[in-house]
mmCIF file of C-alpha atoms and ligand atoms in Angstrom:
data_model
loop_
_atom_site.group_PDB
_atom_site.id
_atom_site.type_symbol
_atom_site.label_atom_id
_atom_site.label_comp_id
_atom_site.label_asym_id
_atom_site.label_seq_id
_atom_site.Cartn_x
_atom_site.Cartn_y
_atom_site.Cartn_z
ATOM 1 C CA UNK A 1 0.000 0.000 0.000
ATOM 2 C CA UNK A 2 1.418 3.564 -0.844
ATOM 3 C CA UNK A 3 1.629 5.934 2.310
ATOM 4 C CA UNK A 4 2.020 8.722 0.603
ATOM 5 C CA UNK A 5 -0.187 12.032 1.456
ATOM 6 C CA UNK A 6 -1.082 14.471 -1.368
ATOM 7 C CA UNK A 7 0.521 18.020 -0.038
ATOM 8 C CA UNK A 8 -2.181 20.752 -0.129
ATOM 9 C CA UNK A 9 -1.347 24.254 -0.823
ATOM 10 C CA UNK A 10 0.227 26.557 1.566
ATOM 11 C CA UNK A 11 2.738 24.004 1.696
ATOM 12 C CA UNK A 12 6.004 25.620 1.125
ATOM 13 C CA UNK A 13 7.536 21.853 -0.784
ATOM 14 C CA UNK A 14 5.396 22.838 -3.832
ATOM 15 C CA UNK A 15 6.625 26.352 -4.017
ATOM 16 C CA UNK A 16 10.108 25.355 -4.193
ATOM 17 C CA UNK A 17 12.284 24.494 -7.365
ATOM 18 C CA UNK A 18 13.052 20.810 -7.368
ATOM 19 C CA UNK A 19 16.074 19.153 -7.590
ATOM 20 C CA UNK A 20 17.541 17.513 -10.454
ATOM 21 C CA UNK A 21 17.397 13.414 -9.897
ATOM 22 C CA UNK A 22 20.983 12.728 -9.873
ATOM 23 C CA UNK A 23 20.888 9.315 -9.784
ATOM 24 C CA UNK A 24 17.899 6.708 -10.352
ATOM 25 C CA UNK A 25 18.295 4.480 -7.462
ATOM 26 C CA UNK A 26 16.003 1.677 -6.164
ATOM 27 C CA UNK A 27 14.474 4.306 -3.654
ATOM 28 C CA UNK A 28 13.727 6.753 -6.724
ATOM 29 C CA UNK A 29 11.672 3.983 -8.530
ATOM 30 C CA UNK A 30 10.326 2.881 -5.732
ATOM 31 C CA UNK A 31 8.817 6.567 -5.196
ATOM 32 C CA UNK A 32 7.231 6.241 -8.978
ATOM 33 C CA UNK A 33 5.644 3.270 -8.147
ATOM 34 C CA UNK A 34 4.160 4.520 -4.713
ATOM 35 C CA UNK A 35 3.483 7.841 -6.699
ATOM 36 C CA UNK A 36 1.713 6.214 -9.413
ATOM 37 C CA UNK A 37 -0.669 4.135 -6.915
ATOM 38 C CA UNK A 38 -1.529 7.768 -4.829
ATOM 39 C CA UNK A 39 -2.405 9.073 -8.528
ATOM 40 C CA UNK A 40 -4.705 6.570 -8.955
ATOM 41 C CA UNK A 41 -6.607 6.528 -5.671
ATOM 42 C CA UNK A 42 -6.846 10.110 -6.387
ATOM 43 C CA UNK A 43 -8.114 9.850 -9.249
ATOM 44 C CA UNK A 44 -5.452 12.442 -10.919
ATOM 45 C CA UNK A 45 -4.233 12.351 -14.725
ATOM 46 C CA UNK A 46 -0.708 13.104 -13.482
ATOM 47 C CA UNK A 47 1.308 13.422 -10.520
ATOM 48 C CA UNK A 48 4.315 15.709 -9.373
ATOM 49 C CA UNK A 49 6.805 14.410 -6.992
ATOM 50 C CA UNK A 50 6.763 17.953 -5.191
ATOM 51 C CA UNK A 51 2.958 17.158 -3.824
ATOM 52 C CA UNK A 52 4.103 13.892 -2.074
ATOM 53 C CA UNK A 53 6.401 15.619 -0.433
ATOM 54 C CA UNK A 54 9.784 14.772 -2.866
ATOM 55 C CA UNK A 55 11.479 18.072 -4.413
ATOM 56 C CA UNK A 56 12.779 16.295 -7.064
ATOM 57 C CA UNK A 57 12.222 16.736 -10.892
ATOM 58 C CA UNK A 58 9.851 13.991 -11.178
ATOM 59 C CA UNK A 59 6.392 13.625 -12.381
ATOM 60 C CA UNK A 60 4.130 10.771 -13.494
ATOM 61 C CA UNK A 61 1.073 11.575 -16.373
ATOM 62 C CA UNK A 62 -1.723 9.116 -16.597
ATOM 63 C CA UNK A 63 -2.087 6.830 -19.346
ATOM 64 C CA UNK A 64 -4.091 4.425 -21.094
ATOM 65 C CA UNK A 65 -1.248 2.493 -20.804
ATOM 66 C CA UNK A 66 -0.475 3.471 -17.151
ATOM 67 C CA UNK A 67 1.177 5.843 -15.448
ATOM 68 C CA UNK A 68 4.359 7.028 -17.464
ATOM 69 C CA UNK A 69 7.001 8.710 -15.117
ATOM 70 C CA UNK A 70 9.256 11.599 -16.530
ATOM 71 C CA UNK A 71 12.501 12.235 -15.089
ATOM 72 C CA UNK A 72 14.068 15.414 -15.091
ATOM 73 C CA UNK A 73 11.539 17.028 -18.140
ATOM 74 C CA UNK A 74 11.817 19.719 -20.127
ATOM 75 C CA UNK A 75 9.585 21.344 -22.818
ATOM 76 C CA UNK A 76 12.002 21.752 -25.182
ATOM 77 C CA UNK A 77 9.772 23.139 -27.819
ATOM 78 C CA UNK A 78 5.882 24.764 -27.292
ATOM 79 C CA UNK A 79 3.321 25.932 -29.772
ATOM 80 C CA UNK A 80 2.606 29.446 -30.153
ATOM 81 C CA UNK A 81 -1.211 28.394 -30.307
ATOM 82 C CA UNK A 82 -2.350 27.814 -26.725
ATOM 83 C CA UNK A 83 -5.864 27.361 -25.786
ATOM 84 C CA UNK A 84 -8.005 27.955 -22.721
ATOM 85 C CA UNK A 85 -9.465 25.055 -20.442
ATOM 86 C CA UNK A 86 -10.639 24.341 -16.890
ATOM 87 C CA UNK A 87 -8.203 22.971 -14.561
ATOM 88 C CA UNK A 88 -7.736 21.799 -11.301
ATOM 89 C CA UNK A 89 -5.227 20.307 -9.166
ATOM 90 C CA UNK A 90 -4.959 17.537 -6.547
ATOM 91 C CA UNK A 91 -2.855 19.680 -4.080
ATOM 92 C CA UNK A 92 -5.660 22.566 -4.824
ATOM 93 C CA UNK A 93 -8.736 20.698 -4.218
ATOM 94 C CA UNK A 94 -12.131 22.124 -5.263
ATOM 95 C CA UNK A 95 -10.933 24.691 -6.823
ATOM 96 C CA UNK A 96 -11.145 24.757 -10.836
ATOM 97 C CA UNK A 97 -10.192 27.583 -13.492
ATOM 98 C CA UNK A 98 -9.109 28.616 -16.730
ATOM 99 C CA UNK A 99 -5.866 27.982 -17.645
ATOM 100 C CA UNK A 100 -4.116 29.417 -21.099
ATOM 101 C CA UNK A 101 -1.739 26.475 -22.315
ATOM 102 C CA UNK A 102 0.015 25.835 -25.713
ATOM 103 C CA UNK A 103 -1.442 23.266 -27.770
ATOM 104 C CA UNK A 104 1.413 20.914 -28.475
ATOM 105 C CA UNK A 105 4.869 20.676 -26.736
ATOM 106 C CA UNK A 106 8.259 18.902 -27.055
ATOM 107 C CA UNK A 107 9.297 16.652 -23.891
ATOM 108 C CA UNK A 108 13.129 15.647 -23.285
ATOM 109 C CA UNK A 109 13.002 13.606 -20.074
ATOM 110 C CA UNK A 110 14.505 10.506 -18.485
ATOM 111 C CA UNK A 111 12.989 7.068 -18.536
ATOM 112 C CA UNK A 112 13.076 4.718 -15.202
ATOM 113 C CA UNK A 113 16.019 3.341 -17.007
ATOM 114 C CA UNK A 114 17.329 6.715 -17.520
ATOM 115 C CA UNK A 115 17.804 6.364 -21.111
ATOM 116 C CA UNK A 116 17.195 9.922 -22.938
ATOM 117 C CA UNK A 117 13.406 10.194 -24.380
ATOM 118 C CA UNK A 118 11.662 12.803 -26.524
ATOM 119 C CA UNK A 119 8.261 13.029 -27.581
ATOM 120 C CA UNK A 120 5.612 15.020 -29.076
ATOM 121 C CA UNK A 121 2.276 15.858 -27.065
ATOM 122 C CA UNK A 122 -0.927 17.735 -27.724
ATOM 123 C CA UNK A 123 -4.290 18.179 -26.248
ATOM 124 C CA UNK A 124 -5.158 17.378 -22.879
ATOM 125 C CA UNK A 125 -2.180 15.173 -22.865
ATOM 126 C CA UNK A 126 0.487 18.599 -23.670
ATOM 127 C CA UNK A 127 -2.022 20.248 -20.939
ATOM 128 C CA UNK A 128 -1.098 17.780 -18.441
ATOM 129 C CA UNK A 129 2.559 17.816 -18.820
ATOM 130 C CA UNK A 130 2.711 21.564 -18.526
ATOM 131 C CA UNK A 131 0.765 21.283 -15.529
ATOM 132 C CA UNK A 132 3.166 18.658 -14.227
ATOM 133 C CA UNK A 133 6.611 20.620 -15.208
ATOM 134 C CA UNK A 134 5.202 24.081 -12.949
ATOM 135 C CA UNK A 135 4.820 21.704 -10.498
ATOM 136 C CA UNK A 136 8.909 20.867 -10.343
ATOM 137 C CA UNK A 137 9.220 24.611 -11.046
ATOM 138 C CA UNK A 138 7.316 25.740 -7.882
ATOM 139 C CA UNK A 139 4.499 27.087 -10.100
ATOM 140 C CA UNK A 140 0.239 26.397 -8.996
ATOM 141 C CA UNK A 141 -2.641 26.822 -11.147
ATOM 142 C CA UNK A 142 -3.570 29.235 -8.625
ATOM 143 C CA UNK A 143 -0.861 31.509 -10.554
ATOM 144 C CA UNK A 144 -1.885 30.857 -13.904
ATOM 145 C CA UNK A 145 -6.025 31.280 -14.273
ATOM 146 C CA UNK A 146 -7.729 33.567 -16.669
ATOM 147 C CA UNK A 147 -8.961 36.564 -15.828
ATOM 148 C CA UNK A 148 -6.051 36.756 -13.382
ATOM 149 C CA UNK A 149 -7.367 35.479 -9.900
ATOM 150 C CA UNK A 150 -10.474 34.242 -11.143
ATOM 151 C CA UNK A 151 -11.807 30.199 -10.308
ATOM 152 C CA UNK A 152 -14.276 28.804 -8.730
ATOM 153 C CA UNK A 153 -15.031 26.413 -6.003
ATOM 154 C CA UNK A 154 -16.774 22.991 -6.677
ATOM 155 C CA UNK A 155 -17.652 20.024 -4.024
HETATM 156 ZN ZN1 LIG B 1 -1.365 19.986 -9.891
#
């Protein structure tokens, strides 16, 4: 069973940057397994190691094939066309708002193996992972919703 506790906000861990994962030990895949469990008990399309707790450049996106974890990302390329959706947040909970994002991005990021992967994403899925990456960067939709400030609560 994963013990891990989503971190709310007003947590200080997901204001911070994270740290670069040096190394991936047994401990660090260990933590992506655990992390991708918590995801899915929450019921969350992706996962940054900052709201468990870990400041450490890792994040996990749901899916249909399971959780994939990215280690150390980067956007290494995003669209000039960005589009406006609803988001929320598991470490913000109830609270939903509109959230300008590109359309497509690049992704350079480690595998579990830490072999070197790129990949294309657009959508929801290029939502997520932008999502995901302010997490490691300190960053909360609470920052980012359109008109400035503006969300609203839902139960
Ligand atoms: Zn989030």
């Amino acid at each position: 069973m994963s013990k891990l506790n989503i971190i709310k906000e007003g947590d200080p861990v997901l204001r911070k940057k994270a740290d670069k994962v040096a190394k991936i030990t047994p401990e660090i895949k260990q933590l992506i397994f655990d992390m991708g469990k918590s995801m899915k008990k929450a019921k969350g399309i992706g996962l940054a190691a900052p709201q468990v707790g870990k400041s450490i450049q890792l994040c996990l996106i749901n899916t249909e094939n399971g959780p994939l974890a990215l280690i150390n990302p980067k956007i290494v390329w995003k669209s000039l066309r960005k589009d406006i959706e609803e988001e929320g947040c598991l470490s913000c909970p109830d609270v939903f708002g509109l959230v300008k994002r590109s359309k497509g991005i690049k992704v350079k990021f480690l595998d579990e193996n830490g072999k070197i992967k790129k990949f294309k994403a657009k959508g929801l899925f290029a939502r997520v992972i932008q999502h995901e990456v302010d997490h490691l960067n300190g960053i909360l939709i609470l920052d980012k919703f359109v008109p400035k400030g503006s969300f609203k609560k839902k139960k």
